[in-house]
Amino acid sequence: MSGTEEKHWLVRAKTIRWLWRGGIVLLTLLVLADFFIHAHSSFKIDGSFGFYSWYGLITCVVMVLFAKALGILLKRKDTYYDND
Amino acid sequence: MTMTDLPPGLVLLFGAFLLPLVGKNIRSGLILILPLVTLGLVWNLPTGSFVISSMFDYELVFLRSDPLSRLFATVFSIMAFVGGLYALNQKSVMELVAAFVYAGSAIGAVLSGDLISLFIFWEIMAVASTMVLFSVGGKQSYSVSMRYFMIHMFGGSLLLVGILFYILDTGSTAFTAMQPNNIGTILILMGFLINAAAPPLSAWLSDSYSEASFSGTVFLSAFTTKTAVYVLIRGFPGSEILIYIGIFMIFYGIIYALLENDMRRILAYSIVNQVGFMVTGIGIGTEMALNGVAAHAFAHIVYKALLLMSAGSVLYMTGKRKCTDLGGLFQSMPITTLCGIVGALAISSFPWTSGFISKSMIGQSAADANLMIVWFFLLAASAGVFLHAGIKFPWFVFFQKDSGLRPPDPPWNMKLAMILFAGLCIGLGIWPEFLYALLPYPVTYEPYTVTHVVNILQLLMFSGFAFFIMLPLMRRTLTITLDFDWLYRRALPNLFRRMFSIIWKADNALRQAFLLRLNQSLDLLSRQHKGTSSLLSHTYPAGSMVMWVAVILAAYLFLSFIH
C-alpha cells in the first residue's frame, strides 16, 4: 500500500469519530429503554433500572483487570516452549 | 439390508479409506457425498435400539436412536459435509482420511447404546484426531500430537477402568444415567471430563487445536468436546459438581482468551468457555437445562466451525496467525470478515443468531431452579464472551491496525462453506422452532420477548463499550500464558532432568571411587609380588587366557571320552 493512497473510508478519523458518537447514542437509548420495557426479574436486583447495562460494563472491566493481573504472573515470551 | 442394519457412522469411518485410492475429482465427490449419505441414514432412523451383538456375556448395542442421539449425529454429519467442502484444497490426504474416520467414530460414539461400543468409538476418535494433528508433519506437529495423544490415552484408560468397575458393580453394560458416587462411575466421569477439556487437564485443547492445519482445526473443534457433552448429558444429568466445573471452565476460557495473541488459540480457549456453559447446564439437569445444552451444542458446532473457518482462511491466505501480525484484512477479505463477524455475533448470543436461542435456555433454567449465584455468573460470562471472542477475534484479525496485508478471499469452496454456516447461524436464530423440534424434551421456551432482547442488547453493548474503553489494556503482546500443562511440559521434565543429573553424578562418582580402589589394590598386589613380572602377577593378554581355557576344556572332554 502506498502512502498517497487514501485510507479506506471505514478507518478514517472522521468515520471513527462518528462511530463513537453513534455508539454513545445507542448506549444511551438502550439504557433509557428500561423505562419502557416491562422488566421481569428472577432475583429482584435484575429487575432494577439499568441493571443489564451496568452489570455488563462492570463485569467486563473486572474480567479484563483480573486477566491483566494474572498475566503479570503467568505471561511468558511465546518462544518459551520452543526448545523443549 | 434395511436402514437399521448399518450404523451411519460406519459410512464415514470406512468410506474414509477409499479417499487415498481414487483420483482428485472422485475424492472431492466422495468427500461431499459420504457425509450426505450419513445424514440421510441418520434422519431415517426409527427410534429404538438396533445392531445388537454380543461380546462374551455382554450385549453391544451399536445403534441407539432417540432424539438426543439423532440430534448429535445430525450436527456431526452436517459438520463433516461443510468441513469436507472447506477442506477440498487440503493437500494432505492423510488429514482428510483421519478427519473422516474421526467424524465417523464420533457419530458412532453418540449412537452407541452401551459402554463397550462407546469405548471402542471413543478410542478410534482419539487415534484419528491425533492423526489429524500428526498429518501436518514436522517436529513441532509430532510433539504436539504426542502430547495430545498421551492426554487422551490417559482419559481413555480412566474410562476403561471405570467401565470395568461399573460392569462388575451392576452386571450391565447399558449406558444410562448414573451418579458419580462410586469408584466406577467417578472414573467414567473423569474420563468424559478430560475430553470435555475440564480442569485440571484443559490445556490439551488450546495446545493442540492451534497447531493443526487450516482445515484440521475446523474438524477438531467439533467432535471431541461435543461427544463429551453428549455423554455427560446421557450419563450425568443433574450431577451438582458439574455446575462448579462448568463455571470454572467458562471463566478460564474468557481470562485465557483475553491474554492470548494467536487467533486460533483465542478461539480454542473460547471452546472451553462454551463447553463450560454446557457442562453447567448438565449440572443443573432440568429438562429445560438439558434442552438448552443440546441446542447450544448444535449451535456451537456451527458457529465455532464458522469462526475457525474464517481464521483458517486468514491462515491459508497469509500464513500468519498472530494478532500482532494481522489487522486491516477487512479491506481485501470482505466475505471472510463478514462470515467471521456472523460467527462472532452467534457465539456472543446476539439476538437473531443461533447462540441467542440456545444459550438463553441455560440461563433461564438456572433462574427457574433458583440458582442465583450461578445465574449471575452465567450473565457475567455472557458479557465476557462478547469481550473475548465476539469483539476481540474480529477486531484484532480484521480491523485493529493496518498490517499492510491485502490477501484476497480464499477459494470458492472455502467461501461457500463459510457462507453456508453463516446462513445457518442466522437461520437458526430467526427460526428457532426447527432446532427446538429436534430437542430431547418438548420446548415451551420463548426466546424473543421484548424484555429479553433489550436486556441482552444492553448487556452486550456495554460489554463492547468496556472493550473499546479498555483497548490500551488489551494491546497484544508476543506472549503465551502458562497453564496446567506447564507441569508436564516444563516442571516435571526439569525435575526429572535434575534428578537424573544427580543420579548420573552420583553414579559417576561411585564408579570413579571403585576404579580408584581397584587400581590401588592392583598396585598393592603388584608391589607385594615385586612388580608385574613375577609368575602369579604376570599380565597375560585375554586372548591367550581364552586359548588356555579352551585347551583345558578340550583335555577334559578328551579324558571324559576315554574314561
XYZ file of C-alpha atoms in Angstrom:
647
model
C 0.000 0.000 0.000
C 1.449 3.371 -0.940
C 1.283 6.337 1.401
C -0.527 8.551 -1.090
C -3.471 6.169 -1.435
C -6.465 7.353 0.539
C -7.398 5.278 3.569
C -10.446 3.027 3.422
C -13.469 5.101 4.452
C -14.069 2.913 7.477
C -10.724 3.679 9.087
C -10.634 7.435 8.505
C -10.502 9.523 11.672
C -13.782 11.190 10.760
C -15.682 7.907 10.426
C -14.266 6.654 13.709
C -15.419 9.856 15.447
C -18.911 9.304 14.071
C -18.869 5.659 15.112
C -18.053 6.704 18.668
C -20.853 9.269 18.696
C -23.324 6.782 17.236
C -22.221 4.201 19.779
C -22.751 6.551 22.720
C -26.206 7.487 21.431
C -27.077 3.809 21.037
C -25.890 3.015 24.573
C -27.941 5.902 25.983
C -31.040 4.778 24.130
C -30.554 1.231 25.390
C -30.352 2.400 28.991
C -33.413 4.605 28.535
C -35.296 1.650 27.050
C -35.588 0.343 30.607
C -38.328 2.940 31.152
C -40.480 1.332 28.520
C -39.996 -2.386 28.925
C -41.722 -4.485 31.470
C -38.877 -5.992 33.467
C -39.479 -9.497 34.739
C -36.962 -10.237 37.397
C -35.960 -13.520 38.942
C -33.807 -12.147 41.753
C -35.071 -8.590 42.405
C -31.913 -6.683 41.513
C -32.012 -7.848 37.914
C -35.312 -6.012 37.503
C -33.893 -2.692 38.678
C -33.265 0.227 36.349
C -30.219 -0.128 34.122
C -29.157 -3.428 35.684
C -28.056 -5.184 32.492
C -26.138 -2.105 31.357
C -24.024 -1.536 34.424
C -23.634 -5.265 35.101
C -22.252 -5.838 31.594
C -19.871 -2.924 31.890
C -18.602 -3.624 35.401
C -18.132 -7.381 34.989
C -16.173 -6.847 31.773
C -13.898 -4.300 33.403
C -13.331 -6.696 36.287
C -12.567 -9.585 33.927
C -10.050 -7.554 31.922
C -8.315 -6.284 35.061
C -8.235 -9.793 36.531
C -6.752 -11.127 33.291
C -4.149 -8.370 33.363
C -3.188 -9.233 36.922
C -2.975 -12.934 36.135
C -0.923 -12.074 33.065
C 1.756 -10.471 35.233
C 2.225 -13.834 36.930
C 1.739 -16.240 34.060
C 2.740 -14.498 30.842
C 5.884 -15.701 29.125
C 7.512 -14.987 25.765
C 5.805 -17.033 23.054
C 9.109 -18.788 22.371
C 9.020 -20.179 25.924
C 8.481 -23.823 24.964
C 10.396 -23.690 21.676
C 13.470 -25.577 22.846
C 11.606 -28.401 24.558
C -30.322 -54.834 4.266
C -32.550 -52.310 5.997
C -31.790 -48.880 7.355
C -31.268 -50.186 10.835
C -28.613 -52.751 9.898
C -25.970 -50.169 9.198
C -24.759 -47.755 11.882
C -24.491 -44.450 9.953
C -21.075 -43.615 11.407
C -19.542 -46.571 9.595
C -20.235 -44.955 6.205
C -17.743 -42.221 7.046
C -15.442 -44.450 9.066
C -14.902 -46.993 6.296
C -15.602 -44.648 3.401
C -12.634 -42.584 4.542
C -10.262 -45.322 3.421
C -11.470 -45.002 -0.177
C -10.146 -41.430 -0.330
C -6.452 -42.242 -0.917
C -7.331 -44.861 -3.559
C -9.071 -42.575 -6.044
C -8.151 -39.548 -8.141
C -8.633 -35.977 -7.026
C -12.027 -35.407 -8.661
C -13.602 -38.608 -7.382
C -12.092 -37.881 -3.972
C -13.741 -34.474 -3.893
C -17.022 -36.098 -4.874
C -16.700 -38.706 -2.113
C -15.849 -36.027 0.449
C -19.137 -34.320 -0.297
C -21.310 -37.403 -0.799
C -20.291 -39.589 2.160
C -21.481 -37.110 4.837
C -24.763 -36.588 2.989
C -25.363 -40.350 2.837
C -24.629 -40.474 6.567
C -27.054 -37.621 7.209
C -29.739 -39.400 5.192
C -29.230 -42.591 7.214
C -29.414 -40.677 10.495
C -32.633 -38.927 9.533
C -34.271 -42.174 8.519
C -33.524 -43.948 11.775
C -36.618 -45.047 13.660
C -36.476 -44.729 17.434
C -35.118 -47.802 19.195
C -32.016 -49.972 19.656
C -30.560 -51.857 16.729
C -27.465 -53.722 15.525
C -27.126 -55.693 18.703
C -24.322 -58.214 19.018
C -22.678 -59.811 21.973
C -19.143 -59.938 23.259
C -18.515 -62.626 25.893
C -21.573 -62.326 28.112
C -22.269 -58.710 27.329
C -24.616 -57.082 24.910
C -23.301 -54.463 22.488
C -25.836 -52.007 21.104
C -24.206 -50.214 18.186
C -27.246 -48.175 17.320
C -29.440 -46.435 19.863
C -31.657 -43.973 18.111
C -33.581 -41.380 20.104
C -33.997 -37.589 19.730
C -30.815 -36.807 21.695
C -28.512 -39.164 19.802
C -30.085 -38.213 16.450
C -29.544 -34.503 17.202
C -25.822 -35.008 17.758
C -25.449 -37.423 14.836
C -27.219 -34.870 12.625
C -24.992 -31.956 13.503
C -21.889 -34.166 13.237
C -22.911 -35.221 9.716
C -23.585 -31.613 8.684
C -20.233 -30.682 10.156
C -18.466 -33.417 8.185
C -20.101 -32.146 4.996
C -19.263 -28.465 5.429
C -15.850 -29.271 6.905
C -15.169 -31.515 3.896
C -16.250 -28.782 1.493
C -13.942 -26.368 3.263
C -11.069 -28.869 3.164
C -11.219 -29.688 -0.565
C -7.961 -27.762 -1.072
C -6.219 -29.711 1.661
C -3.209 -31.379 0.045
C -2.681 -33.890 2.828
C -4.908 -36.871 2.006
C -3.872 -38.314 5.358
C -5.620 -35.446 7.122
C -8.799 -35.992 5.130
C -8.839 -39.724 5.859
C -8.174 -39.065 9.549
C -10.846 -36.354 9.687
C -13.497 -38.627 8.167
C -12.594 -41.571 10.417
C -12.778 -39.089 13.294
C -16.209 -37.790 12.244
C -17.496 -41.315 11.638
C -16.322 -42.572 15.023
C -17.879 -39.522 16.730
C -21.199 -40.378 15.105
C -20.659 -43.995 16.145
C -19.983 -42.874 19.725
C -23.152 -40.787 20.080
C -25.240 -43.589 18.597
C -23.753 -46.250 20.897
C -26.219 -47.710 23.338
C -23.753 -49.428 25.649
C -20.494 -48.563 27.368
C -18.301 -51.037 25.488
C -19.175 -49.894 21.975
C -18.970 -46.306 23.237
C -15.452 -47.012 24.456
C -14.454 -48.554 21.121
C -15.566 -45.476 19.158
C -14.112 -43.194 21.857
C -10.657 -44.676 21.296
C -10.942 -44.596 17.495
C -11.737 -40.890 17.858
C -8.616 -40.380 19.971
C -6.372 -42.070 17.410
C -7.999 -40.411 14.384
C -7.881 -36.918 15.884
C -4.225 -37.468 16.746
C -3.637 -38.332 13.095
C -5.343 -35.075 12.044
C -2.729 -33.244 14.128
C 0.124 -35.508 13.069
C -0.650 -35.087 9.358
C 0.683 -31.517 9.462
C 4.180 -33.021 9.581
C 7.369 -31.714 11.131
C 8.928 -31.839 14.566
C 6.516 -29.362 16.153
C 3.444 -31.260 14.999
C 4.993 -34.530 16.159
C 5.461 -33.323 19.723
C 2.051 -31.639 19.785
C 0.297 -34.786 18.606
C 2.207 -36.935 21.108
C 1.178 -34.642 23.984
C -2.404 -34.727 22.720
C -2.326 -38.491 22.369
C -0.957 -39.062 25.865
C -3.694 -36.987 27.499
C -6.390 -38.816 25.556
C -4.891 -42.223 26.245
C -4.857 -41.302 29.921
C -8.512 -40.239 29.737
C -9.322 -43.407 27.805
C -7.676 -45.587 30.469
C -9.668 -43.884 33.221
C -12.802 -44.506 31.202
C -11.961 -48.145 30.574
C -11.174 -48.910 34.210
C -14.329 -47.054 35.219
C -16.418 -49.074 32.785
C -14.951 -52.343 34.098
C -15.759 -51.366 37.691
C -19.239 -50.332 36.599
C -19.879 -53.636 34.852
C -18.606 -55.581 37.876
C -20.890 -53.488 40.081
C -24.094 -53.594 38.097
C -23.620 -56.542 35.766
C -24.858 -54.393 32.924
C -23.126 -52.602 30.081
C -26.093 -50.344 29.300
C -25.188 -46.681 29.042
C -27.796 -44.841 31.088
C -27.848 -42.023 33.632
C -25.656 -42.698 36.670
C -24.483 -40.976 39.825
C -20.812 -40.194 40.487
C -20.888 -41.924 43.877
C -18.631 -44.949 43.480
C -15.210 -45.599 42.034
C -16.528 -46.902 38.709
C -18.821 -44.010 37.872
C -16.335 -41.429 39.185
C -13.655 -42.804 36.845
C -16.128 -42.767 33.951
C -16.980 -39.150 34.758
C -13.286 -38.238 34.860
C -12.702 -39.895 31.500
C -15.610 -37.960 30.000
C -14.459 -34.682 31.543
C -10.935 -34.948 30.154
C -12.404 -34.952 26.647
C -14.608 -32.003 27.600
C -11.388 -30.074 28.401
C -12.374 -29.719 32.036
C -9.786 -28.660 34.604
C -7.109 -29.506 35.501
C -6.257 -31.113 32.139
C -7.792 -28.489 29.864
C -4.600 -27.219 28.270
C -4.529 -30.072 25.735
C -7.166 -28.218 23.734
C -5.503 -24.859 23.219
C -2.129 -26.576 22.918
C -3.196 -28.774 20.019
C -6.063 -27.100 18.133
C -3.915 -24.121 17.240
C -1.279 -26.380 15.677
C -3.468 -28.287 13.218
C -3.724 -27.245 9.567
C -6.154 -24.539 8.392
C -8.813 -27.199 7.846
C -7.785 -29.684 10.547
C -8.737 -27.330 13.371
C -12.245 -26.970 11.947
C -12.803 -30.725 12.312
C -11.109 -30.901 15.695
C -13.269 -28.140 17.148
C -16.478 -30.048 16.526
C -16.262 -33.643 17.647
C -14.208 -34.438 20.751
C -15.641 -31.885 23.181
C -19.194 -32.206 21.882
C -19.131 -36.002 22.094
C -18.057 -35.446 25.702
C -21.014 -33.089 26.183
C -23.319 -35.740 24.732
C -22.092 -38.491 27.054
C -22.330 -36.137 30.028
C -25.956 -35.310 29.158
C -26.633 -39.026 28.843
C -24.625 -40.207 31.812
C -24.561 -37.496 34.454
C -27.522 -35.117 34.146
C -28.076 -33.137 37.322
C -24.718 -34.007 38.940
C -24.116 -30.918 41.026
C -20.323 -30.972 40.729
C -20.678 -30.273 37.012
C -22.108 -26.819 37.817
C -18.871 -25.807 39.560
C -16.637 -27.398 36.950
C -18.630 -25.675 34.202
C -18.446 -22.241 35.831
C -14.693 -22.645 36.245
C -14.312 -23.586 32.564
C -16.383 -20.580 31.497
C -14.135 -18.082 33.239
C -10.919 -19.942 32.499
C -11.785 -19.683 28.810
C -12.529 -15.961 29.000
C -9.464 -14.985 31.014
C -7.009 -17.029 28.962
C -8.529 -15.873 25.668
C -8.196 -12.263 26.794
C -4.458 -12.774 27.307
C -3.882 -14.678 24.057
C -2.217 -13.444 20.878
C -2.626 -16.414 18.495
C -6.001 -16.063 16.740
C -6.790 -19.758 16.766
C -5.762 -20.124 20.400
C -8.244 -17.354 21.262
C -10.924 -19.462 19.607
C -9.632 -22.636 21.264
C -9.951 -21.074 24.715
C -13.426 -19.964 23.794
C -14.331 -23.603 23.062
C -13.523 -24.375 26.699
C -15.654 -21.377 27.649
C -18.632 -22.539 25.584
C -18.353 -26.154 26.703
C -18.336 -24.696 30.225
C -21.825 -23.294 29.599
C -22.940 -26.755 28.507
C -21.322 -28.549 31.460
C -23.011 -26.077 33.833
C -26.350 -26.748 32.160
C -25.865 -30.506 32.513
C -25.164 -29.945 36.214
C -28.441 -28.024 36.545
C -30.043 -31.002 34.886
C -33.671 -29.920 34.444
C -35.445 -30.660 31.155
C -35.129 -27.018 30.168
C -31.408 -27.041 31.011
C -30.707 -30.236 29.059
C -32.688 -28.929 26.097
C -30.606 -25.761 26.302
C -27.373 -27.767 26.425
C -28.327 -29.907 23.433
C -29.393 -26.844 21.448
C -26.254 -24.984 22.462
C -24.037 -27.895 21.408
C -25.710 -27.847 17.985
C -25.421 -24.071 17.631
C -21.877 -24.069 18.996
C -20.562 -26.610 16.499
C -21.836 -24.436 13.667
C -20.608 -21.026 14.829
C -17.326 -22.292 16.213
C -16.574 -24.075 12.956
C -17.511 -20.851 11.168
C -15.128 -18.808 13.328
C -12.327 -21.307 12.813
C -13.013 -21.405 9.070
C -12.623 -17.632 8.891
C -9.439 -17.861 10.973
C -8.326 -20.771 8.782
C -8.926 -18.685 5.656
C -6.725 -15.948 7.051
C -4.041 -18.510 7.858
C -4.393 -20.139 4.431
C -4.119 -16.833 2.569
C -1.472 -15.077 4.687
C 0.369 -17.837 6.546
C 0.118 -15.657 9.645
C -1.611 -16.470 12.897
C -0.668 -13.875 15.482
C -2.856 -10.849 16.175
C 0.295 -8.751 16.308
C 0.957 -9.598 12.632
C -2.626 -9.207 11.459
C -5.144 -6.389 11.153
C -6.902 -4.415 8.451
C -7.820 -7.538 6.475
C -11.458 -6.444 6.059
C -10.379 -4.344 3.098
C -9.374 -7.282 0.943
C -11.253 -10.212 2.546
C -14.834 -8.932 2.822
C -16.549 -12.323 2.778
C -14.201 -13.855 5.339
C -14.657 -10.784 7.531
C -18.424 -10.830 7.261
C -18.644 -14.549 7.989
C -16.240 -14.150 10.903
C -18.447 -11.390 12.302
C -21.579 -13.524 11.961
C -19.826 -16.324 13.860
C -18.655 -13.836 16.472
C -22.184 -12.487 16.944
C -23.575 -16.011 17.197
C -21.069 -17.086 19.853
C -21.948 -13.920 21.790
C -25.617 -14.974 21.642
C -26.627 -11.822 19.861
C -30.377 -11.720 19.133
C -31.311 -13.260 15.750
C -28.366 -15.628 15.839
C -28.225 -19.280 16.874
C -26.366 -18.612 20.139
C -29.204 -16.433 21.403
C -31.912 -19.058 21.142
C -29.788 -21.784 22.734
C -27.739 -20.171 25.496
C -30.640 -18.240 26.959
C -32.348 -21.553 27.753
C -29.442 -22.499 30.020
C -29.576 -19.114 31.787
C -33.332 -19.364 32.186
C -33.034 -22.854 33.659
C -30.624 -21.514 36.309
C -33.168 -18.809 37.213
C -36.004 -21.354 37.288
C -34.001 -23.608 39.599
C -33.408 -20.579 41.835
C -29.621 -20.833 41.451
C -28.971 -17.148 41.961
C -25.166 -17.145 42.054
C -24.964 -19.459 39.066
C -27.321 -17.163 37.170
C -25.216 -14.076 37.923
C -22.065 -15.911 36.872
C -23.671 -17.034 33.618
C -24.785 -13.488 32.880
C -21.315 -12.060 33.535
C -19.915 -14.829 31.343
C -22.283 -13.902 28.512
C -20.864 -10.395 28.630
C -17.375 -11.901 28.784
C -17.944 -13.990 25.662
C -18.674 -10.865 23.644
C -15.497 -9.383 25.092
C -13.074 -12.257 24.430
C -14.470 -13.789 21.242
C -17.282 -11.632 19.908
C -15.234 -8.489 19.561
C -11.659 -9.461 20.243
C -11.356 -12.005 17.450
C -12.793 -9.948 14.568
C -11.267 -6.725 15.870
C -7.682 -7.911 16.074
C -7.765 -10.038 12.933
C -9.785 -7.933 10.508
C -9.616 -4.350 11.852
C -7.288 -3.053 14.570
C -4.320 -1.532 12.706
C -3.392 -1.765 9.060
C -0.926 -4.610 8.809
C -0.385 -3.799 5.137
C -1.528 -7.306 4.187
C -4.002 -7.383 1.284
C -4.827 -11.059 0.747
C -7.931 -11.827 -1.319
C -10.759 -14.024 -0.004
C -9.985 -17.779 -0.095
C -11.011 -20.151 -2.941
C -14.720 -20.647 -3.750
C -15.233 -23.827 -1.749
C -13.916 -22.249 1.434
C -16.115 -19.196 0.874
C -19.140 -21.382 0.204
C -18.535 -23.423 3.381
C -18.386 -20.225 5.419
C -21.488 -18.761 3.776
C -23.441 -21.971 4.429
C -22.624 -21.929 8.126
C -23.132 -18.168 8.435
C -26.567 -18.679 6.900
C -27.267 -21.489 9.354
C -26.222 -19.289 12.314
C -28.721 -16.615 11.290
C -31.391 -19.052 10.098
C -31.458 -20.898 13.424
C -31.626 -17.547 15.192
C -34.612 -16.359 13.201
C -36.473 -19.679 13.054
C -35.569 -21.420 16.333
C -38.537 -23.784 16.028
C -36.579 -26.004 13.614
C -33.896 -26.663 16.190
C -36.370 -26.782 19.078
C -38.267 -29.541 17.290
C -35.137 -31.730 17.354
C -34.514 -31.390 21.104
C -34.953 -34.293 23.531
C -37.799 -32.694 25.512
C -40.785 -30.574 24.439
C -39.905 -26.865 24.349
C -42.136 -24.259 25.937
C -39.455 -21.568 25.982
C -39.945 -18.333 24.039
C -36.602 -16.548 23.483
C -37.923 -13.463 21.695
C -39.652 -11.365 24.309
C -39.033 -7.619 24.069
C -37.594 -7.562 27.576
C -35.149 -10.378 26.919
C -33.949 -8.943 23.613
C -33.452 -5.458 25.082
C -31.723 -6.808 28.193
C -29.276 -8.891 26.182
C -28.570 -5.969 23.854
C -27.844 -3.780 26.889
C -25.520 -6.395 28.334
C -23.640 -6.953 25.085
C -23.393 -3.327 24.005
C -21.983 -2.290 27.362
C -19.569 -5.196 27.207
C -18.461 -3.866 23.817
C -18.164 -0.393 25.292
C -15.919 -1.836 28.022
C -13.740 -3.411 25.311
C -13.153 -0.168 23.471
C -12.542 1.998 26.538
C -10.022 -0.556 27.753
C -8.381 -1.067 24.382
C -4.984 0.161 25.632
C -5.073 -2.634 28.214
C -5.864 -5.182 25.505
C -2.795 -4.440 23.398
C -1.425 -7.708 22.034
C 1.986 -8.857 23.126
C 4.191 -11.666 21.846
C 3.363 -13.863 24.775
C 1.725 -17.079 25.831
C 0.124 -17.686 29.214
C 1.294 -20.557 31.363
C -1.295 -23.209 32.045
C -1.501 -26.508 33.883
C 0.454 -28.110 31.017
C 3.486 -26.241 32.348
C 3.618 -29.029 34.938
C 4.117 -31.801 32.396
C 5.927 -29.776 29.762
C 8.360 -27.916 31.968
C 8.292 -28.630 35.713
C 8.246 -32.438 35.650
C 10.757 -32.810 32.791
C 13.050 -30.343 34.566
C 12.621 -32.203 37.817
C 13.452 -35.492 36.100
C 16.374 -33.923 34.273
C 17.730 -32.587 37.540
C 17.063 -35.872 39.312
C 18.830 -37.841 36.591
C 21.747 -35.445 36.501
C 22.162 -36.003 40.245
C 21.830 -39.755 39.777
C 24.379 -39.689 36.965
C 26.764 -37.595 39.012
C 26.471 -39.955 41.965
C 26.867 -42.933 39.665
C 29.922 -41.367 38.095
C 31.478 -40.612 41.478
C 30.833 -44.177 42.641
C 32.441 -45.663 39.558
C 35.438 -43.360 39.910
C 35.874 -44.307 43.548
C 35.550 -48.007 42.711
C 38.071 -47.721 39.891
C 40.452 -45.893 42.170
C 40.205 -48.633 44.807
C 40.692 -51.305 42.156
C 43.817 -49.638 40.847
C 45.083 -49.198 44.364
C 44.601 -52.885 45.150
C 46.267 -53.860 41.874
C 49.173 -51.628 42.811
C 49.276 -53.223 46.192
C 49.269 -56.708 44.673
C 51.985 -55.900 42.199
C 54.098 -54.309 44.902
C 53.758 -57.400 47.092
C 54.767 -59.637 44.206
C 57.650 -57.359 43.304
C 56.248 -55.937 40.117
C 54.039 -57.441 37.438
C 56.776 -59.661 36.079
C 56.615 -62.466 38.656
C 54.738 -65.641 37.890
C 51.465 -65.021 39.783
C 51.040 -61.369 38.929
C 52.041 -61.577 35.311
C 49.759 -59.695 32.975
C 48.584 -62.041 30.250
C 46.548 -60.953 27.247
C 42.920 -62.112 27.445
C 43.301 -63.990 24.157
C 45.968 -66.312 25.475
C 43.911 -66.937 28.595
C 40.910 -67.931 26.476
C 43.156 -70.240 24.496
C 44.437 -71.967 27.653
C 40.895 -72.355 28.956
C 39.967 -73.941 25.627
C 42.935 -76.305 25.917
C 41.902 -77.332 29.415
C 38.290 -77.911 28.339
C 39.420 -79.930 25.330
C 41.618 -82.045 27.556
C 38.704 -82.554 29.916
C 36.466 -83.587 27.045
C 39.081 -85.975 25.720
C 39.574 -87.538 29.147
C 35.829 -87.978 29.608
C 35.652 -89.912 26.324
C 38.459 -92.323 27.089
C 37.156 -92.948 30.555
